[in-house]
Each structure stands twice: as C-alpha cells, then as structure tokens.
CSV table of C-alpha atoms and ligand atoms in Angstrom, one decimal:
chain,number,residue,atom,x,y,z
M,1,MET,CA,0.0,-15.8,-16.1
M,2,ASP,CA,-1.8,-15.0,-19.6
M,3,TYR,CA,-5.4,-13.8,-19.8
M,4,ILE,CA,-7.7,-15.1,-22.6
M,5,SER,CA,-11.0,-13.5,-24.2
M,6,THR,CA,-14.3,-14.9,-23.4
M,7,ARG,CA,-15.1,-14.6,-27.0
M,8,GLY,CA,-12.0,-17.0,-28.4
M,9,THR,CA,-10.4,-14.7,-30.9
M,10,ALA,CA,-8.5,-11.9,-29.4
M,11,PRO,CA,-4.8,-12.5,-28.6
M,12,ALA,CA,-3.7,-13.5,-25.0
M,13,LEU,CA,-2.5,-10.8,-22.7
M,14,ASP,CA,-0.1,-10.4,-20.0
M,15,PHE,CA,-1.4,-9.0,-16.8
M,16,GLU,CA,0.5,-5.5,-17.6
M,17,GLN,CA,-1.7,-5.5,-20.9
M,18,VAL,CA,-4.8,-6.8,-19.8
M,19,THR,CA,-4.8,-3.8,-17.3
M,20,LEU,CA,-4.2,-1.1,-19.6
M,21,THR,CA,-6.5,-2.8,-22.4
M,22,GLY,CA,-10.1,-3.3,-20.7
M,23,LEU,CA,-12.3,-4.6,-23.3
M,24,ALA,CA,-10.8,-7.5,-25.6
M,25,ALA,CA,-10.7,-6.7,-29.4
M,26,ASP,CA,-13.4,-9.2,-30.2
M,27,GLY,CA,-15.5,-7.4,-27.7
M,28,GLY,CA,-15.3,-10.4,-25.1
M,29,LEU,CA,-13.9,-10.0,-21.7
M,30,TYR,CA,-10.5,-11.2,-20.3
M,31,LEU,CA,-9.9,-14.0,-17.9
M,32,PRO,CA,-7.1,-15.8,-16.5
M,33,ARG,CA,-6.1,-18.9,-18.6
M,34,GLU,CA,-6.7,-21.0,-15.4
M,35,TRP,CA,-7.4,-20.2,-11.9
M,36,PRO,CA,-4.6,-20.3,-9.3
M,37,ARG,CA,-5.5,-22.5,-6.3
M,38,PHE,CA,-4.3,-22.3,-2.8
M,39,THR,CA,-4.3,-25.4,-0.4
M,40,PRO,CA,-6.2,-25.2,2.9
M,41,GLU,CA,-2.8,-24.8,4.6
M,42,GLN,CA,-2.0,-22.0,2.3
M,43,ILE,CA,-5.3,-20.4,3.1
M,44,GLY,CA,-4.9,-21.0,6.9
M,45,ALA,CA,-1.5,-19.3,6.9
M,46,MET,CA,-3.2,-16.1,5.8
M,47,ARG,CA,-5.1,-15.5,8.8
M,48,GLY,CA,-4.5,-12.3,10.7
M,49,LEU,CA,-2.5,-10.8,8.1
M,50,PRO,CA,-3.2,-7.0,7.6
M,51,TYR,CA,-5.4,-6.2,4.5
M,52,ALA,CA,-2.8,-5.0,2.3
M,53,GLU,CA,-0.4,-8.0,3.1
M,54,LEU,CA,-3.4,-10.2,2.3
M,55,ALA,CA,-4.0,-8.2,-0.9
M,56,VAL,CA,-0.5,-9.1,-2.2
M,57,ARG,CA,-0.9,-12.7,-1.0
M,58,VAL,CA,-4.0,-13.3,-3.0
M,59,MET,CA,-3.2,-11.2,-6.0
M,60,LEU,CA,0.4,-12.3,-6.7
M,61,PRO,CA,-0.4,-15.3,-8.7
M,62,PHE,CA,-2.3,-13.1,-10.9
M,63,VAL,CA,0.1,-10.7,-11.6
M,64,GLY,CA,3.0,-12.9,-13.3
M,65,ASP,CA,5.8,-11.1,-14.4
M,66,SER,CA,4.2,-7.7,-14.7
M,67,LEU,CA,5.2,-6.5,-11.1
M,68,THR,CA,7.7,-7.8,-8.4
M,69,GLU,CA,6.4,-8.9,-5.3
M,70,ASP,CA,8.0,-5.6,-3.4
M,71,LYS,CA,6.4,-3.5,-6.3
M,72,LEU,CA,3.0,-4.9,-5.8
M,73,ARG,CA,3.4,-4.4,-1.8
M,74,ASP,CA,4.3,-1.0,-2.4
M,75,ILE,CA,1.0,-0.3,-4.6
M,76,ALA,CA,-1.3,-2.2,-2.2
M,77,THR,CA,0.1,0.0,0.9
M,78,ARG,CA,-0.4,3.1,-0.7
M,79,ALA,CA,-3.5,2.2,-1.9
M,80,TYR,CA,-5.1,0.8,1.2
M,81,GLY,CA,-3.5,3.3,3.2
M,82,ARG,CA,-6.0,6.1,1.9
M,83,PHE,CA,-8.8,4.1,3.7
M,84,GLY,CA,-10.7,6.0,6.7
M,85,HIS,CA,-10.7,2.4,8.9
M,86,LYS,CA,-7.7,0.7,10.0
M,87,ALA,CA,-9.0,-2.6,8.8
M,88,VAL,CA,-9.7,-1.4,5.7
M,89,THR,CA,-12.8,-3.7,5.4
M,90,PRO,CA,-14.1,-4.0,8.9
M,91,LEU,CA,-16.4,-6.8,9.5
M,92,VAL,CA,-19.5,-6.1,11.8
M,93,GLN,CA,-21.5,-8.6,13.6
M,94,LEU,CA,-25.5,-7.8,13.4
M,95,ASP,CA,-26.7,-11.2,15.2
M,96,GLU,CA,-25.7,-14.7,15.6
M,97,GLN,CA,-25.7,-15.7,11.9
M,98,HIS,CA,-25.3,-12.2,10.2
M,99,TRP,CA,-22.6,-10.0,9.2
M,100,LEU,CA,-21.6,-6.7,7.4
M,101,LEU,CA,-18.6,-6.5,5.6
M,102,GLU,CA,-18.1,-2.7,5.6
M,103,LEU,CA,-16.5,-1.9,2.2
M,104,PHE,CA,-17.3,1.8,2.0
M,105,HIS,CA,-14.2,3.2,4.0
M,106,GLY,CA,-12.3,4.6,1.0
M,107,PRO,CA,-12.2,8.2,-0.4
M,108,THR,CA,-15.7,8.0,-2.0
M,109,LEU,CA,-17.7,5.9,0.3
M,110,ALA,CA,-18.5,2.9,-1.9
M,111,PHE,CA,-16.8,-0.5,-2.6
M,112,LYS,CA,-15.5,0.8,-5.8
M,113,ASP,CA,-12.9,2.3,-4.2
M,114,VAL,CA,-11.2,-1.0,-3.0
M,115,ALA,CA,-10.4,-1.8,-6.6
M,116,LEU,CA,-10.2,1.8,-8.4
M,117,GLN,CA,-7.5,3.0,-5.5
M,118,LEU,CA,-5.3,0.1,-6.6
M,119,LEU,CA,-6.1,0.5,-10.5
M,120,GLY,CA,-5.2,4.3,-10.5
M,121,ARG,CA,-1.8,3.3,-9.2
M,122,LEU,CA,-1.4,0.2,-11.5
M,123,PHE,CA,-2.2,2.4,-14.5
M,124,GLU,CA,0.5,5.2,-13.3
M,125,GLU,CA,3.2,2.4,-12.8
M,126,PHE,CA,2.6,0.6,-16.2
M,127,LEU,CA,2.0,3.9,-18.5
M,128,GLN,CA,5.5,5.4,-16.8
M,129,ARG,CA,7.4,2.1,-18.1
M,130,HIS,CA,6.6,3.3,-21.6
M,131,GLU,CA,5.8,7.1,-21.2
M,132,GLY,CA,2.6,6.1,-22.7
M,133,ARG,CA,-0.9,8.2,-22.2
M,134,LEU,CA,-4.2,6.7,-21.7
M,135,THR,CA,-7.9,8.0,-22.3
M,136,ILE,CA,-10.1,6.3,-20.0
M,137,VAL,CA,-13.9,6.1,-20.7
M,138,GLY,CA,-16.3,5.0,-18.4
M,139,ALA,CA,-20.0,4.6,-17.7
M,140,THR,CA,-21.1,4.9,-14.2
M,141,SER,CA,-24.4,4.3,-12.4
M,142,GLY,CA,-23.2,6.5,-9.6
M,143,ASP,CA,-20.1,5.0,-7.6
M,144,THR,CA,-17.6,3.8,-10.3
M,145,GLY,CA,-17.5,7.3,-11.7
M,146,SER,CA,-16.6,9.4,-8.4
M,147,ALA,CA,-14.2,6.1,-7.4
M,148,ALA,CA,-12.3,6.3,-10.6
M,149,ILE,CA,-12.0,10.1,-10.7
M,150,ASP,CA,-10.5,9.9,-7.2
M,151,ALA,CA,-8.3,7.4,-8.3
M,152,VAL,CA,-6.8,9.5,-11.4
M,153,ALA,CA,-7.8,13.1,-11.0
M,154,GLY,CA,-4.5,15.2,-11.4
M,155,ARG,CA,-2.1,12.6,-13.1
M,156,ASP,CA,-1.0,13.5,-16.3
M,157,ASN,CA,-0.4,10.4,-18.2
M,158,VAL,CA,-4.5,9.6,-17.8
M,159,GLU,CA,-7.3,11.6,-19.0
M,160,ILE,CA,-10.9,10.6,-18.0
M,161,PHE,CA,-14.3,10.9,-19.6
M,162,MET,CA,-16.8,9.6,-17.5
M,163,LEU,CA,-20.7,9.1,-18.3
M,164,HIS,CA,-23.4,9.1,-15.9
M,165,PRO,CA,-27.2,9.2,-16.7
M,166,HIS,CA,-28.3,12.6,-16.0
M,167,GLY,CA,-30.5,13.0,-13.0
M,168,ARG,CA,-30.3,9.5,-12.3
M,169,VAL,CA,-27.6,9.6,-9.5
M,170,SER,CA,-27.7,10.7,-6.3
M,171,ASP,CA,-26.8,14.2,-5.0
M,172,VAL,CA,-24.0,13.1,-3.3
M,173,GLN,CA,-23.0,10.6,-6.1
M,174,ARG,CA,-22.7,13.5,-8.6
M,175,ARG,CA,-21.2,16.1,-6.6
M,176,GLN,CA,-18.3,13.7,-5.7
M,177,MET,CA,-17.6,13.3,-9.3
M,178,THR,CA,-18.3,17.0,-10.8
M,179,THR,CA,-16.8,19.0,-8.1
M,180,VAL,CA,-13.3,17.5,-9.0
M,181,LEU,CA,-12.1,20.3,-11.3
M,182,ALA,CA,-8.7,18.7,-12.3
M,183,PRO,CA,-8.0,19.0,-16.1
M,184,ASN,CA,-7.9,15.9,-16.9
M,185,VAL,CA,-11.3,15.1,-15.7
M,186,HIS,CA,-14.4,15.4,-18.1
M,187,ASN,CA,-17.8,14.5,-16.6
M,188,ILE,CA,-20.9,13.9,-19.0
M,189,ALA,CA,-24.3,13.8,-18.0
M,190,ILE,CA,-26.0,12.1,-20.9
M,191,ASP,CA,-29.6,11.7,-21.5
M,192,GLY,CA,-30.2,8.2,-21.2
M,193,SER,CA,-29.6,5.2,-18.7
M,194,PHE,CA,-26.6,3.4,-17.4
M,195,ASP,CA,-27.4,0.7,-20.0
M,196,ASP,CA,-27.0,3.3,-22.6
M,197,ALA,CA,-24.0,4.7,-21.4
M,198,GLN,CA,-22.3,1.2,-20.8
M,199,ALA,CA,-23.1,0.4,-24.3
M,200,MET,CA,-21.8,3.7,-25.9
M,201,VAL,CA,-18.5,2.9,-23.7
M,202,LYS,CA,-18.3,-0.7,-25.0
M,203,ARG,CA,-18.7,0.5,-28.7
M,204,MET,CA,-15.9,3.0,-28.5
M,205,PHE,CA,-13.6,0.2,-27.7
M,206,GLY,CA,-14.2,-1.6,-31.0
M,207,ASP,CA,-14.2,1.8,-32.9
M,208,ARG,CA,-10.8,2.5,-34.7
M,209,GLN,CA,-11.9,6.3,-35.3
M,210,ILE,CA,-11.6,6.7,-31.3
M,211,ASN,CA,-9.3,3.5,-29.9
M,212,GLY,CA,-6.7,4.5,-33.0
M,213,PRO,CA,-5.8,8.1,-32.1
M,214,LEU,CA,-6.7,7.6,-28.5
M,215,ARG,CA,-5.4,4.7,-26.3
M,216,LEU,CA,-8.5,3.9,-24.2
M,217,GLY,CA,-8.4,2.3,-20.9
M,218,ALA,CA,-11.2,0.8,-19.0
M,219,VAL,CA,-12.3,1.5,-15.3
M,220,ASN,CA,-15.6,-0.5,-15.3
M,221,SER,CA,-15.6,-3.9,-14.1
M,222,ILE,CA,-14.9,-5.1,-17.6
M,223,ASN,CA,-11.4,-4.3,-16.4
M,224,TRP,CA,-10.0,-7.6,-15.0
M,225,ALA,CA,-7.7,-5.7,-12.7
M,226,ARG,CA,-11.0,-4.5,-10.6
M,227,LEU,CA,-12.1,-8.1,-9.9
M,228,MET,CA,-8.9,-9.3,-8.9
M,229,ALA,CA,-8.7,-6.6,-6.2
M,230,GLN,CA,-12.2,-7.4,-5.1
M,231,VAL,CA,-11.4,-11.3,-4.4
M,232,VAL,CA,-9.1,-10.4,-1.5
M,233,TYR,CA,-12.0,-9.1,0.9
M,234,TYR,CA,-13.8,-12.8,0.3
M,235,PHE,CA,-10.7,-14.1,2.0
M,236,TYR,CA,-10.3,-11.3,4.6
M,237,ALA,CA,-14.0,-11.9,5.7
M,238,ALA,CA,-13.9,-15.8,5.6
M,239,LEU,CA,-10.6,-16.1,7.4
M,240,GLN,CA,-11.9,-14.2,10.3
M,241,LEU,CA,-14.9,-16.4,10.4
M,242,GLY,CA,-13.3,-19.6,10.5
M,243,ALA,CA,-12.1,-20.5,6.8
M,244,PRO,CA,-10.6,-22.7,5.5
M,245,GLU,CA,-12.2,-25.2,8.3
M,246,ARG,CA,-15.5,-23.6,8.0
M,247,GLU,CA,-17.4,-22.4,4.8
M,248,VAL,CA,-19.0,-19.0,4.9
M,249,ALA,CA,-21.7,-17.7,2.6
M,250,PHE,CA,-21.8,-14.1,1.0
M,251,SER,CA,-25.2,-12.1,0.0
M,252,VAL,CA,-24.0,-9.4,-2.7
M,253,PRO,CA,-25.9,-6.4,-3.9
M,254,THR,CA,-25.4,-6.9,-7.5
M,255,GLY,CA,-25.7,-4.7,-10.9
M,256,ASN,CA,-23.0,-5.5,-13.2
M,257,PHE,CA,-22.1,-8.8,-11.7
M,258,GLY,CA,-18.2,-7.7,-11.0
M,259,ASP,CA,-18.6,-8.0,-7.4
M,260,VAL,CA,-20.1,-11.4,-6.8
M,261,PHE,CA,-18.1,-12.7,-9.9
M,262,ALA,CA,-14.9,-11.7,-7.6
M,263,GLY,CA,-16.5,-14.1,-5.1
M,264,HIS,CA,-16.8,-16.8,-7.6
M,265,VAL,CA,-13.0,-16.2,-8.5
M,266,ALA,CA,-12.2,-16.5,-4.4
M,267,GLU,CA,-14.2,-20.0,-4.6
M,268,ARG,CA,-12.2,-21.5,-7.6
M,269,MET,CA,-9.1,-20.4,-5.9
M,270,GLY,CA,-9.9,-22.6,-2.8
M,271,LEU,CA,-12.1,-20.5,-0.5
M,272,PRO,CA,-14.7,-22.6,0.9
M,273,ILE,CA,-17.8,-20.7,0.3
M,274,ALA,CA,-21.2,-22.3,0.8
M,275,ARG,CA,-22.9,-20.0,-1.3
M,276,LEU,CA,-23.0,-16.8,-3.1
M,277,ILE,CA,-26.3,-15.0,-3.1
M,278,VAL,CA,-26.8,-12.5,-6.1
M,279,ALA,CA,-29.1,-10.0,-4.5
M,280,THR,CA,-31.1,-7.7,-7.1
M,281,ASN,CA,-33.7,-4.7,-6.9
M,282,VAL,CA,-36.6,-4.6,-9.3
M,283,ASN,CA,-34.2,-4.4,-12.3
M,284,ASP,CA,-33.9,-8.4,-11.8
M,285,ILE,CA,-32.4,-9.5,-15.2
M,286,LEU,CA,-30.0,-11.8,-13.3
M,287,HIS,CA,-32.7,-13.3,-10.6
M,288,ARG,CA,-34.4,-14.3,-13.5
M,289,ALA,CA,-31.5,-16.0,-15.3
M,290,PHE,CA,-30.6,-18.0,-11.8
M,291,SER,CA,-34.1,-18.7,-10.7
M,292,ALA,CA,-35.6,-19.7,-14.3
M,293,GLY,CA,-33.0,-19.5,-16.8
M,294,ASP,CA,-34.4,-16.7,-18.6
M,295,TYR,CA,-31.7,-14.0,-19.6
M,296,SER,CA,-33.6,-11.2,-21.2
M,297,ALA,CA,-33.3,-7.6,-20.8
M,298,GLY,CA,-36.3,-5.4,-19.9
M,299,LEU,CA,-36.6,-1.7,-19.6
M,300,VAL,CA,-34.6,-0.2,-16.7
M,301,THR,CA,-36.6,1.1,-13.6
M,302,ALA,CA,-35.3,3.8,-11.4
M,303,THR,CA,-34.8,2.7,-7.5
M,304,ALA,CA,-33.3,4.0,-4.4
M,305,ALA,CA,-30.5,1.9,-5.1
M,306,PRO,CA,-29.3,3.4,-8.3
M,307,SER,CA,-26.0,1.6,-8.6
M,308,MET,CA,-27.9,-1.6,-9.3
M,309,ASP,CA,-30.5,-0.4,-11.7
M,310,ILE,CA,-28.7,-2.0,-14.4
M,311,GLN,CA,-30.5,-4.5,-17.3
M,312,VAL,CA,-27.2,-5.8,-18.9
M,313,SER,CA,-24.7,-7.2,-16.7
M,314,SER,CA,-21.4,-7.4,-18.1
M,315,ASN,CA,-19.5,-9.9,-16.1
M,316,PHE,CA,-22.4,-12.5,-16.2
M,317,GLU,CA,-20.3,-13.3,-19.6
M,318,ARG,CA,-17.6,-14.1,-17.6
M,319,LEU,CA,-19.4,-16.8,-15.8
M,320,LEU,CA,-21.2,-18.0,-18.7
M,321,PHE,CA,-17.9,-18.7,-20.1
M,322,ASP,CA,-16.2,-20.4,-16.8
M,323,CYS,CA,-19.3,-22.3,-16.3
M,324,GLY,CA,-20.0,-23.4,-19.9
M,325,GLY,CA,-16.8,-25.4,-20.8
M,326,ARG,CA,-14.8,-22.1,-22.0
M,327,ASP,CA,-16.1,-22.3,-25.1
M,328,GLY,CA,-15.3,-18.7,-26.9
M,329,THR,CA,-17.1,-19.8,-30.1
M,330,LEU,CA,-20.2,-20.4,-28.4
M,331,LEU,CA,-20.2,-17.6,-26.2
M,332,ALA,CA,-19.5,-15.1,-29.2
M,333,GLU,CA,-22.7,-16.7,-30.8
M,334,GLN,CA,-24.7,-16.2,-27.7
M,335,MET,CA,-23.6,-12.8,-27.2
M,336,ARG,CA,-24.3,-11.7,-30.6
M,337,SER,CA,-28.0,-12.9,-30.4
M,338,PHE,CA,-28.2,-11.4,-26.9
M,339,GLU,CA,-26.9,-7.8,-28.4
M,340,HIS,CA,-29.3,-8.3,-31.3
M,341,SER,CA,-32.6,-9.7,-29.6
M,342,GLY,CA,-32.0,-8.6,-25.9
M,343,ALA,CA,-32.5,-12.2,-24.7
M,344,MET,CA,-30.5,-15.7,-24.8
M,345,ARG,CA,-30.9,-18.9,-24.2
M,346,LEU,CA,-28.3,-20.4,-21.5
M,347,THR,CA,-26.9,-24.3,-22.2
M,348,GLU,CA,-27.6,-27.0,-20.1
M,349,ALA,CA,-24.1,-26.7,-18.9
M,350,GLN,CA,-24.4,-23.2,-18.0
M,351,ILE,CA,-27.5,-23.4,-16.0
M,352,ALA,CA,-25.9,-26.3,-14.2
M,353,GLY,CA,-22.6,-24.3,-13.5
M,354,ALA,CA,-24.4,-21.5,-12.3
M,355,ALA,CA,-26.9,-23.3,-10.3
M,356,ARG,CA,-23.9,-25.0,-8.2
M,357,GLY,CA,-22.5,-21.8,-6.3
M,358,PHE,CA,-25.2,-19.1,-6.8
M,359,ALA,CA,-28.5,-18.4,-5.5
M,360,SER,CA,-30.4,-15.3,-6.3
M,361,CYS,CA,-32.9,-13.0,-4.4
M,362,ARG,CA,-34.9,-10.1,-5.6
M,363,ALA,CA,-35.9,-7.0,-3.4
M,364,ASP,CA,-38.6,-4.7,-4.3
M,365,GLU,CA,-38.8,-0.9,-3.0
M,366,ILE,CA,-40.7,-2.1,0.3
M,367,GLU,CA,-38.6,-4.9,1.4
M,368,MET,CA,-35.3,-2.9,0.7
M,369,ALA,CA,-37.0,-0.2,3.1
M,370,GLN,CA,-37.9,-2.8,5.4
M,371,ALA,CA,-34.3,-4.3,5.7
M,372,MET,CA,-32.8,-0.8,6.5
M,373,ALA,CA,-35.3,-0.4,9.4
M,374,TRP,CA,-34.6,-4.0,10.5
M,375,ALA,CA,-30.9,-2.9,10.6
M,376,LYS,CA,-31.6,0.1,12.4
M,377,ASP,CA,-34.1,-1.1,14.9
M,378,ARG,CA,-32.6,-4.7,15.8
M,379,CYS,CA,-29.0,-3.8,15.5
M,380,ASP,CA,-28.7,-0.1,15.8
M,381,GLU,CA,-26.8,0.0,12.2
M,382,LEU,CA,-27.6,2.5,9.6
M,383,ILE,CA,-27.2,0.7,6.0
M,384,ASP,CA,-27.7,2.3,2.6
M,385,PRO,CA,-30.4,0.9,0.1
M,386,HIS,CA,-27.7,-1.3,-1.7
M,387,THR,CA,-26.6,-3.1,1.4
M,388,ALA,CA,-30.3,-3.5,2.3
M,389,ILE,CA,-31.1,-5.3,-0.7
M,390,GLY,CA,-28.0,-7.8,0.2
M,391,LEU,CA,-29.5,-7.9,3.7
M,392,HIS,CA,-33.0,-8.7,2.6
M,393,ALA,CA,-31.5,-11.6,0.6
M,394,ALA,CA,-29.1,-12.7,3.4
M,395,LEU,CA,-32.1,-12.9,5.8
M,396,ALA,CA,-34.3,-14.8,3.2
M,397,SER,CA,-31.7,-17.1,2.4
M,398,ALA,CA,-32.4,-19.8,5.3
M,399,LEU,CA,-29.0,-21.3,4.9
M,400,PRO,CA,-28.3,-23.4,8.2
M,401,ALA,CA,-27.8,-21.7,11.5
M,402,HIS,CA,-24.0,-22.8,11.6
M,403,VAL,CA,-23.3,-21.2,8.3
M,404,PRO,CA,-22.3,-17.4,8.9
M,405,VAL,CA,-23.9,-15.2,6.0
M,406,VAL,CA,-21.7,-11.8,5.1
M,407,THR,CA,-23.6,-9.4,3.5
M,408,LEU,CA,-21.3,-7.0,1.3
M,409,ALA,CA,-22.2,-3.4,2.8
M,410,THR,CA,-21.2,-1.9,-0.6
M,411,ALA,CA,-21.9,1.7,0.0
M,412,HIS,CA,-22.0,4.3,3.1
M,413,PRO,CA,-25.5,5.2,4.4
M,414,ALA,CA,-24.4,9.1,4.0
M,415,LYS,CA,-24.2,8.3,-0.1
M,416,PHE,CA,-28.3,8.0,-0.1
M,417,ARG,CA,-29.2,10.1,2.8
M,418,ASP,CA,-32.8,10.8,1.5
M,419,ALA,CA,-33.9,7.0,0.9
M,420,VAL,CA,-32.1,6.2,4.4
M,421,GLU,CA,-34.0,8.6,6.3
M,422,ARG,CA,-37.4,7.6,4.7
M,423,ALA,CA,-36.8,4.1,5.9
M,424,THR,CA,-35.4,4.6,9.2
M,425,GLY,CA,-36.4,8.3,10.2
M,426,GLN,CA,-32.8,8.9,10.8
M,427,ARG,CA,-30.5,11.0,8.5
M,428,PRO,CA,-27.1,9.7,8.1
M,429,SER,CA,-24.2,12.5,8.4
M,430,LEU,CA,-21.6,12.9,5.8
M,431,PRO,CA,-18.3,11.7,7.1
M,432,THR,CA,-16.1,14.7,7.9
M,433,ARG,CA,-13.6,13.6,5.5
M,434,LEU,CA,-15.9,14.9,2.8
M,435,GLY,CA,-15.8,18.0,4.0
M,436,ASP,CA,-17.5,20.9,2.2
M,437,LEU,CA,-19.0,18.8,-0.8
M,438,PHE,CA,-22.3,20.7,-1.1
M,439,GLN,CA,-20.5,24.0,-1.1
M,440,ARG,CA,-18.2,23.1,-3.9
M,441,GLU,CA,-18.3,24.3,-7.7
M,442,GLU,CA,-19.5,21.5,-10.1
M,443,ARG,CA,-18.5,21.2,-13.5
M,444,TYR,CA,-20.0,19.0,-15.9
M,445,THR,CA,-21.2,18.8,-19.6
M,446,GLU,CA,-24.7,17.5,-20.5
M,447,LEU,CA,-24.8,15.6,-24.1
M,448,PRO,CA,-28.0,13.8,-26.0
M,449,GLY,CA,-27.6,10.1,-25.7
M,450,THR,CA,-26.3,9.6,-29.0
M,451,TYR,CA,-23.0,7.6,-29.9
M,452,GLU,CA,-21.9,10.8,-32.2
M,453,ALA,CA,-22.5,13.3,-29.7
M,454,VAL,CA,-20.5,11.6,-26.9
M,455,THR,CA,-17.4,10.5,-29.5
M,456,GLY,CA,-17.3,13.9,-30.9
M,457,TYR,CA,-17.0,15.6,-27.6
M,458,VAL,CA,-14.3,13.0,-26.5
M,459,LEU,CA,-12.1,13.5,-29.7
M,460,ARG,CA,-12.6,17.3,-29.1
M,461,HIS,CA,-11.3,17.0,-25.8
M,462,ALA,CA,-8.9,14.2,-25.4
M,463,ARG,CA,-5.1,14.6,-26.0
M,464,PRO,CA,-3.8,12.3,-28.6
M,465,HIS,CA,-1.3,9.8,-27.1
M,466,GLY,CA,1.5,10.7,-29.2
R,501,PLP,C1,-21.3,-1.0,-8.3
R,501,PLP,C2,-22.5,-1.1,-7.0
R,501,PLP,C3,-23.0,-2.4,-6.9
R,501,PLP,C4,-22.9,-3.3,-7.7
R,501,PLP,O1,-21.7,-3.7,-8.0
R,501,PLP,P1,-21.6,-4.7,-9.2
R,501,PLP,O2,-20.1,-5.2,-9.2
R,501,PLP,O3,-21.5,-3.7,-10.4
R,501,PLP,O4,-22.3,-5.8,-9.2
R,501,PLP,C5,-23.6,-2.4,-5.7
R,501,PLP,N1,-24.0,-1.5,-4.9
R,501,PLP,C6,-23.3,-0.5,-4.9
R,501,PLP,C7,-23.4,0.8,-3.9
R,501,PLP,C8,-22.7,0.1,-6.0
R,501,PLP,O5,-21.7,1.0,-6.1
C-alpha cells in the first residue's frame, strides 16, 4: 500500500514513512492511493472478535510490507492492554435507538488514546530499525497533548514538544500533560488559540531551519496512522449492532475532522453506514460547510467543549480530496486561497460528494447542557460536554427508528467536571487510576504566540537527530 499527498506533488510513501513523516512536503496530507475493501462476508466474519484482533484485521491492508501480521498483533495487543475496560471501547445503550460508544477508557480518558497508544508503539518499532530519533511537535486543544505525552514519555529516541493554548484547556487536561516530568517531554503554553498553535506546527514541517536539523514527527490527526487506528471502532460498534446486514449511523463530536473522517474511511472499506453526523459546537465552520457550502473561518469562541474550539479543520482537506475527484492540483489551489483569505469555494463535485454520506448539526452551550441533563435524567449516564454535543445531534437527527444511532463518547465526564456539574448537579469523580493528579508537581513554559519564540525554544531544547 502506498500513500499520496492531497496536494499532488510530494513523493508517494509507504506506511512506515508516512507514519514517521506526518505532513507531506507539499503541505498536503497523506492518504492511501486506493481504499481497501471488504466484502460483506469478510465483515460478517469479524463479528465477536476481541478488540485487538479486530484492529489487526481492519488495519492490516493499510500496513503493507511495513509490519508483519504478528508484529502488528503484538503492537495492538500491548496498546489496547492498557485500557481500563476489557472491551476497550464498550457500547452502552441509552434507549431503543441511541447508543454511546465509550472511547475514553484509555490512560488519559479521551478517545485520543485509542490512536496514540498505537502510534507511540509504531514510532518505537520504526525508529529502532534505523536507530533514528524523532522530534514530535504537536498542538493540542487539550486531549491530544496528554494522550501523546503518555504514549511517548520516557522513550529515549523520541522528544516531544506540545503546544497548548494558555488558559484554554481544563485543569484536568493541563495537569495530565504538565505533571509528566520525563526529560523528553516539553510542554509549552502559548498566548493564542489552538488554531494559532496548529498553524505554527504545520509551518515548522515546511521550515528547513527546523525540519532539517531535526526530524519532525506528527501526533496530530494530520498523521495517517492515527486515523487508521480510529477506523477500527466504527467496525467494532457496527458489528455489534447487526452490520453488515444492518446500517448504522454515527454522531461524531467534531473539531479537526479526524474522528469523523475515520468513519468515512470505514464506509469506503465496505461498512454499511447510514449517515455520519458531524456535530459541532458554536465554532461551526464545518456545519456551515455541510449545510451551506460555506467554508470560511471565523474567530474561535471558547466553550465548555474546548477540544472542539477549532475553526480550521485540517482533515476536511482529506474529504475534499477524496470526494472531489482526488485532484491534487485543484486542492493545492483551493488550500492556498483558504490560507490566504480564510475562505474557500467548494466545487459542485465536492459539495455533492460530502452531502452523500454526511449530515451536520450545531449545538450551542444551552443545547449542550440540555443533552448532559437528558442523559443523566433519562438514562442515568453522566456524559462530558463533547459527547453531549454529539448526543444533541443524534437526538435531532430524525433518522428512521430502525437505524441505530451511535454517539461517540469522546471524553470521560471527569475530564470536564465543572461543566458536567453545572449541567447535571452531579460532580463526576476522577477514576482512581488518575491517582494524585492534583497533588503532583507541574512543569511547563509560557511563550508568546509567535513563530520565532516557539521555534527558538524548540531548537534550543531539542537534541539533533544525528
Ligand atoms: C479531539 C477531540 C474531539 C474532536 O475530534 P477531531 O478528530 O479533532 O474531530 C472531540 N472530543 C474530544 C473529547 C476530543 O478530545
């Protein structure tokens, strides 16, 4: 299997290279050259497999010659062995039609662990082969940071620099990053938004002053391997609800469009998905794109669901490429114009392609709180603000009663205790495996939100890859 860039000019790479590279040299994102496809019989035969084994079946076609099946099984087994629930991502029924897929049983309590526990071990495997070193630069709206840090802390061939928007992540989110004191972990709080941080990270990949002396790696969902890992739980949930004989819909709390794009990949691979519902908060660029063809960035508004406080959704580029005829030249042109003006016009083919499998819905702060209260009062479930946005969209979706609707529960409610308590009157307790998070020492550096300040810091503190 080889991988091509959405902007058409970067060299094709194999799975190992694409995992270590992150962003393509032409600024684009990598995608498999074609989608592997399972027959309904092959999908039916996956029913009942343990999670790690299902992960091997779903991911193997993407891995090509980069890993043997046994090596992939070993990596998946170790990655998912760290989850706090035997089912890894258990499915919970809310009422006749609605379900929650709990993706938050990993070490840092958000769905990012599902991909990053795997990615950390892939980095280790591939770097060992060449005795190489990798410098990870990442931007986080809260959850990627802690999940990535957990996945690589203490590994000596990886160094990680994680940028978060100062004061805009929850206290649990911040402490999960800043209390990891391993010498290869560098937390940076920047003055600015997640979008500012993400733009700086992308710029570093194209900057020879940095991505020359250092070999940069990506843990954001620009990294293909992350999306690949997330495809698995769409299969896991749908199989339990009757796939491939029955169609299932998913409602996905969306920020950077990585998680819901993984659902699109599952659909391309043959999983019968009735609809993918893109659920956004008031930072609704994607809802405007899907409902009105208007892809134009506004200002970021801080909400109680900070991991979705995003205006520029990197992975939307992958969908436009895949739905719009896979024309790299066209996309490079569109993205240049977007980066310049903050707005872009979608082509007819892109609009039609996106409209086929997707719907979208926006929840404001009141609707989000109402969804948390609904889950508590009607189903005795505490859900986090991100999941609540997904649930609001699921309940509003008006799908026929025979279509099960699965809301992805992307974070544990304890990660956002204040917001959950405000909406439900109940304060979720921290799982015991977080232990003494609030007593531990924190370490992080505050920097102005300028490219020079951040890159200067990275160059001073990173070890060259030699
Ligand atoms: C990252 C995150 C999201 C958004 O996921 P994307 O893949 O960026 O769309 C939603 N909810 C939570 C809790 C997250 O951490």
